[in-house]
Coordinates of C-alpha atoms in Angstrom, one line a residue:
X1 CA 34.1 23.9 53.5
X2 CA 34.2 22.8 49.8
X3 CA 33.6 19.3 48.6
X4 CA 37.3 18.9 48.0
X5 CA 38.0 19.9 51.6
X6 CA 35.5 17.4 53.0
X7 CA 37.0 14.6 50.8
X8 CA 40.5 15.5 52.0
X9 CA 39.4 15.6 55.6
X10 CA 37.7 12.3 55.3
X11 CA 40.7 10.6 53.7
X12 CA 42.9 11.8 56.6
X13 CA 40.3 11.2 59.3
X14 CA 39.7 7.5 58.6
X15 CA 43.3 6.3 59.0
X16 CA 44.1 8.8 61.8
X17 CA 40.9 7.8 63.7
X18 CA 41.8 4.1 63.4
X19 CA 45.4 4.8 64.5
X20 CA 44.2 6.8 67.6
X21 CA 41.1 4.9 68.6
X22 CA 41.7 1.5 67.1
X23 CA 43.7 0.0 70.1
X24 CA 40.8 1.0 72.4
X25 CA 38.3 -1.1 70.4
X26 CA 37.8 -4.7 71.6
X27 CA 39.2 -7.0 68.9
X28 CA 39.9 -10.7 68.4
X29 CA 43.4 -12.0 69.3
X30 CA 42.8 -15.7 68.5
X31 CA 44.9 -17.5 65.8
X32 CA 43.2 -19.0 62.8
X33 CA 44.4 -20.6 59.6
X34 CA 46.7 -18.6 57.4
X35 CA 45.0 -16.6 54.6
X36 CA 41.6 -17.8 55.5
X37 CA 38.2 -16.0 55.2
X38 CA 37.5 -16.0 58.9
X39 CA 36.5 -12.7 60.4
X40 CA 35.6 -9.5 58.7
X41 CA 38.7 -9.2 56.5
X42 CA 40.1 -12.7 56.8
X43 CA 43.5 -13.6 58.3
X44 CA 47.1 -12.9 57.5
X45 CA 50.0 -15.3 56.8
X46 CA 50.3 -16.1 60.6
X47 CA 46.6 -16.7 61.0
X48 CA 45.9 -13.4 62.8
X49 CA 42.7 -11.4 62.2
X50 CA 43.4 -8.7 59.6
X51 CA 40.8 -6.3 61.0
X52 CA 42.4 -6.6 64.5
X53 CA 45.8 -5.8 63.0
X54 CA 44.5 -2.7 61.3
X55 CA 43.1 -1.5 64.6
X56 CA 46.5 -1.7 66.4
X57 CA 49.0 -1.1 63.5
X58 CA 48.3 2.6 62.8
X59 CA 50.1 4.1 65.7
X60 CA 53.5 3.0 64.5
X61 CA 52.8 3.4 60.8
X62 CA 51.6 7.0 61.1
X63 CA 53.1 8.0 64.5
X64 CA 56.7 7.4 63.5
X65 CA 56.3 9.4 60.3
X66 CA 54.4 12.4 61.8
X67 CA 56.6 12.4 64.9
X68 CA 59.8 12.4 62.7
X69 CA 58.5 15.4 60.7
X70 CA 57.5 17.3 63.9
X71 CA 61.0 16.6 65.4
X72 CA 62.7 17.7 62.2
X73 CA 60.8 21.0 62.1
X74 CA 61.4 21.7 65.8
X75 CA 65.2 21.2 65.4
X76 CA 65.5 22.5 61.8
X77 CA 63.1 25.3 62.4
X78 CA 65.1 26.7 65.3
X79 CA 68.4 26.3 63.5
X80 CA 67.0 28.0 60.4
X81 CA 65.5 30.9 62.3
X82 CA 68.8 31.5 64.1
X83 CA 70.8 31.3 60.9
X84 CA 68.5 33.7 59.1
X85 CA 68.4 36.3 61.9
X86 CA 72.0 36.3 63.1
X87 CA 74.2 39.2 62.2
X88 CA 77.4 37.1 62.4
X89 CA 78.4 35.3 59.3
X90 CA 80.5 32.8 61.2
X91 CA 77.4 31.7 63.1
X92 CA 75.4 31.3 60.0
X93 CA 78.2 29.3 58.3
X94 CA 78.8 27.2 61.5
X95 CA 75.1 26.2 61.6
X96 CA 74.6 25.5 57.9
X97 CA 77.8 23.9 56.7
X98 CA 77.7 20.8 59.0
X99 CA 74.2 20.1 57.7
X100 CA 75.4 20.2 54.1
X101 CA 77.4 17.1 55.0
X102 CA 74.2 15.2 55.9
X103 CA 72.3 16.2 52.7
X104 CA 73.9 13.7 50.3
X105 CA 73.7 10.8 52.6
X106 CA 71.3 8.1 51.3
X107 CA 68.2 7.8 53.5
X108 CA 68.1 4.0 53.6
X109 CA 71.8 3.9 54.4
X110 CA 71.3 6.1 57.5
X111 CA 68.3 3.9 58.5
X112 CA 70.3 0.7 58.0
X113 CA 73.1 2.0 60.3
X114 CA 70.6 2.9 62.9
X115 CA 68.8 -0.4 62.6
X116 CA 72.0 -2.3 63.3
X117 CA 72.3 -0.7 66.8
X118 CA 68.7 -0.3 67.7
X119 CA 66.9 -3.1 66.0
X120 CA 63.1 -2.9 66.0
X121 CA 63.0 0.4 67.9
X122 CA 60.2 2.7 66.7
X123 CA 61.9 5.7 68.5
X124 CA 65.2 5.0 66.8
X125 CA 63.6 4.9 63.4
X126 CA 61.7 8.1 64.1
X127 CA 64.8 9.9 65.2
X128 CA 66.7 8.6 62.1
X129 CA 64.0 9.8 59.7
X130 CA 63.9 13.2 61.5
X131 CA 67.7 13.5 61.2
X132 CA 67.5 12.9 57.5
X133 CA 64.9 15.7 57.1
X134 CA 66.6 18.3 59.4
X135 CA 69.1 19.6 56.7
X136 CA 66.4 20.3 54.1
X137 CA 63.9 21.7 56.7
X138 CA 66.7 24.0 58.0
X139 CA 67.5 25.3 54.5
X140 CA 63.8 25.9 53.7
X141 CA 63.1 27.8 57.0
X142 CA 66.3 29.9 56.6
X143 CA 65.5 30.8 53.0
X144 CA 61.9 31.7 53.8
X145 CA 62.9 33.8 56.9
X146 CA 65.8 35.8 55.4
X147 CA 63.7 38.6 54.0
X148 CA 61.6 39.1 57.1
X149 CA 64.6 38.7 59.5
X150 CA 66.5 41.4 57.7
X151 CA 63.6 43.8 57.2
X152 CA 62.7 47.1 58.7
X153 CA 60.0 45.6 60.9
X154 CA 62.5 43.4 62.8
X155 CA 64.8 46.4 63.2
X156 CA 61.9 48.4 64.7
X157 CA 61.1 45.5 67.1
X158 CA 64.7 45.3 68.2
X159 CA 64.7 49.1 68.9
X160 CA 61.6 48.5 71.1
X161 CA 63.7 46.0 73.0
X162 CA 61.4 43.1 72.1
X163 CA 62.8 39.7 73.0
X164 CA 64.5 37.4 70.4
X165 CA 61.8 34.8 71.0
X166 CA 59.0 37.3 70.4
X167 CA 60.5 38.6 67.2
X168 CA 61.4 35.2 65.7
X169 CA 58.2 33.4 66.7
X170 CA 55.8 36.3 66.6
X171 CA 56.9 37.9 63.4
X172 CA 59.6 36.1 61.4
X173 CA 58.0 32.7 62.2
X174 CA 54.7 33.7 60.8
X175 CA 56.4 34.7 57.5
X176 CA 57.5 31.1 56.9
X177 CA 54.1 29.6 57.5
X178 CA 53.2 29.6 53.8
X179 CA 56.3 27.7 52.6
X180 CA 56.1 25.4 55.6
X181 CA 52.5 24.5 54.8
X182 CA 53.4 23.8 51.2
X183 CA 56.3 21.6 52.4
X184 CA 54.4 19.7 55.1
X185 CA 52.2 17.8 52.7
X186 CA 55.1 16.5 50.7
X187 CA 57.4 16.0 53.7
X188 CA 54.9 13.9 55.7
X189 CA 54.0 11.9 52.6
X190 CA 57.7 11.2 52.0
X191 CA 58.2 10.4 55.7
X192 CA 55.3 7.9 55.6
X193 CA 56.8 6.4 52.4
X194 CA 60.3 6.2 54.0
X195 CA 59.1 4.6 57.2
X196 CA 56.9 2.2 55.2
X197 CA 59.9 1.3 53.0
X198 CA 62.1 0.7 55.9
X199 CA 59.6 -1.6 57.5
X200 CA 58.8 -3.2 54.2
X201 CA 62.5 -4.1 53.6
X202 CA 62.8 -5.6 57.1
X203 CA 65.1 -2.9 58.4
X204 CA 62.7 -1.4 60.9
X205 CA 60.1 -3.1 63.2
X206 CA 59.9 -6.8 63.9
X207 CA 58.4 -8.9 61.0
X208 CA 55.6 -9.9 63.4
X209 CA 54.7 -6.3 64.4
X210 CA 51.1 -5.3 63.5
X211 CA 52.4 -2.2 61.7
X212 CA 50.5 -1.5 58.4
X213 CA 53.7 -1.4 56.3
X214 CA 55.0 -4.6 57.9
X215 CA 51.6 -6.3 57.2
X216 CA 51.9 -5.3 53.5
X217 CA 55.5 -6.7 53.4
X218 CA 54.8 -9.9 55.2
X219 CA 51.6 -10.8 53.4
X220 CA 52.4 -9.8 49.8
X221 CA 53.1 -13.4 48.9
X222 CA 49.5 -14.3 49.9
X223 CA 47.9 -11.4 47.9
X224 CA 46.0 -13.8 45.7
X225 CA 44.9 -16.0 48.6
X226 CA 43.7 -13.2 50.9
X227 CA 44.0 -9.8 49.2
X228 CA 42.6 -7.8 52.2
X229 CA 45.7 -8.7 54.2
X230 CA 47.7 -6.5 51.8
X231 CA 45.1 -4.1 50.4
X232 CA 43.5 -3.0 53.6
X233 CA 46.7 -1.6 55.3
X234 CA 48.0 -0.3 51.9
X235 CA 44.7 1.6 51.3
X236 CA 44.9 3.2 54.7
X237 CA 48.5 4.5 54.0
X238 CA 47.4 5.8 50.6
X239 CA 44.3 7.4 52.1
X240 CA 46.4 9.3 54.7
X241 CA 49.1 10.5 52.3
X242 CA 46.6 11.6 49.6
X243 CA 44.3 13.3 52.0
X244 CA 47.1 15.2 53.8
X245 CA 48.5 16.4 50.5
X246 CA 45.0 17.8 49.5
X247 CA 44.7 19.5 52.9
X248 CA 48.2 21.0 52.6
X249 CA 47.3 22.3 49.1
X250 CA 44.1 23.8 50.4
X251 CA 46.0 25.6 53.2
X252 CA 48.5 27.0 50.8
X253 CA 45.8 28.4 48.5
X254 CA 44.0 29.9 51.4
X255 CA 47.1 31.7 52.7
X256 CA 47.8 33.0 49.2
X257 CA 44.3 34.4 48.9
X258 CA 44.7 36.2 52.3
X259 CA 48.0 37.6 51.1
X260 CA 46.4 38.7 47.8
X261 CA 48.7 36.6 45.7

């Protein structure tokens, strides 16, 4: 692996490792003075240990964003493949036109509506972010799969009585891996940004939640008193998004070299 690959892997591994293993690490739960220098990274505005909050706050900060993108690709990918492979125009139109209605909806407006009914629910936020991404994911997968789905190889596989699942996943699905890889870096970055923005604005999780974005929002007024209460969670979010984009770019370049582009 090149130096750039190692750097990208490290940038992703640190926040992901903390998010997965952090809650398993013994940490302090005692309260101290607000914005003090007690502990490794000091305390936040509520007197909680900043290092302890970092250990337990990553699962929601990264989990909601990654889970939303995975859900969007599961739903949007299936719809896109069906729309690209169908021989019935009415089915294609019936699948794509309702999604066009969702495209112009402002993201924060959708999140705000969800937040009214399911306040402080991580699952509700994840589903809302996924719903926002489904229309664009569907259009991307459909556009990328059209050529392969209408090509001679698919016709030959149909004549051999291959199942729809085998054709779509085994052949057509592989043809969209390049565009999907290129999109994943940007989409996960935007999902992290959107989830963080929602929590930062107080529309998502509880203001006392240990989530990294919530920590940035809650402690921004004490930045000069205890900068690590804001900088530490912010740096972990930036590290993940930057590293994941670099890995996605590397994957795209590798797939292009294999294809001879």
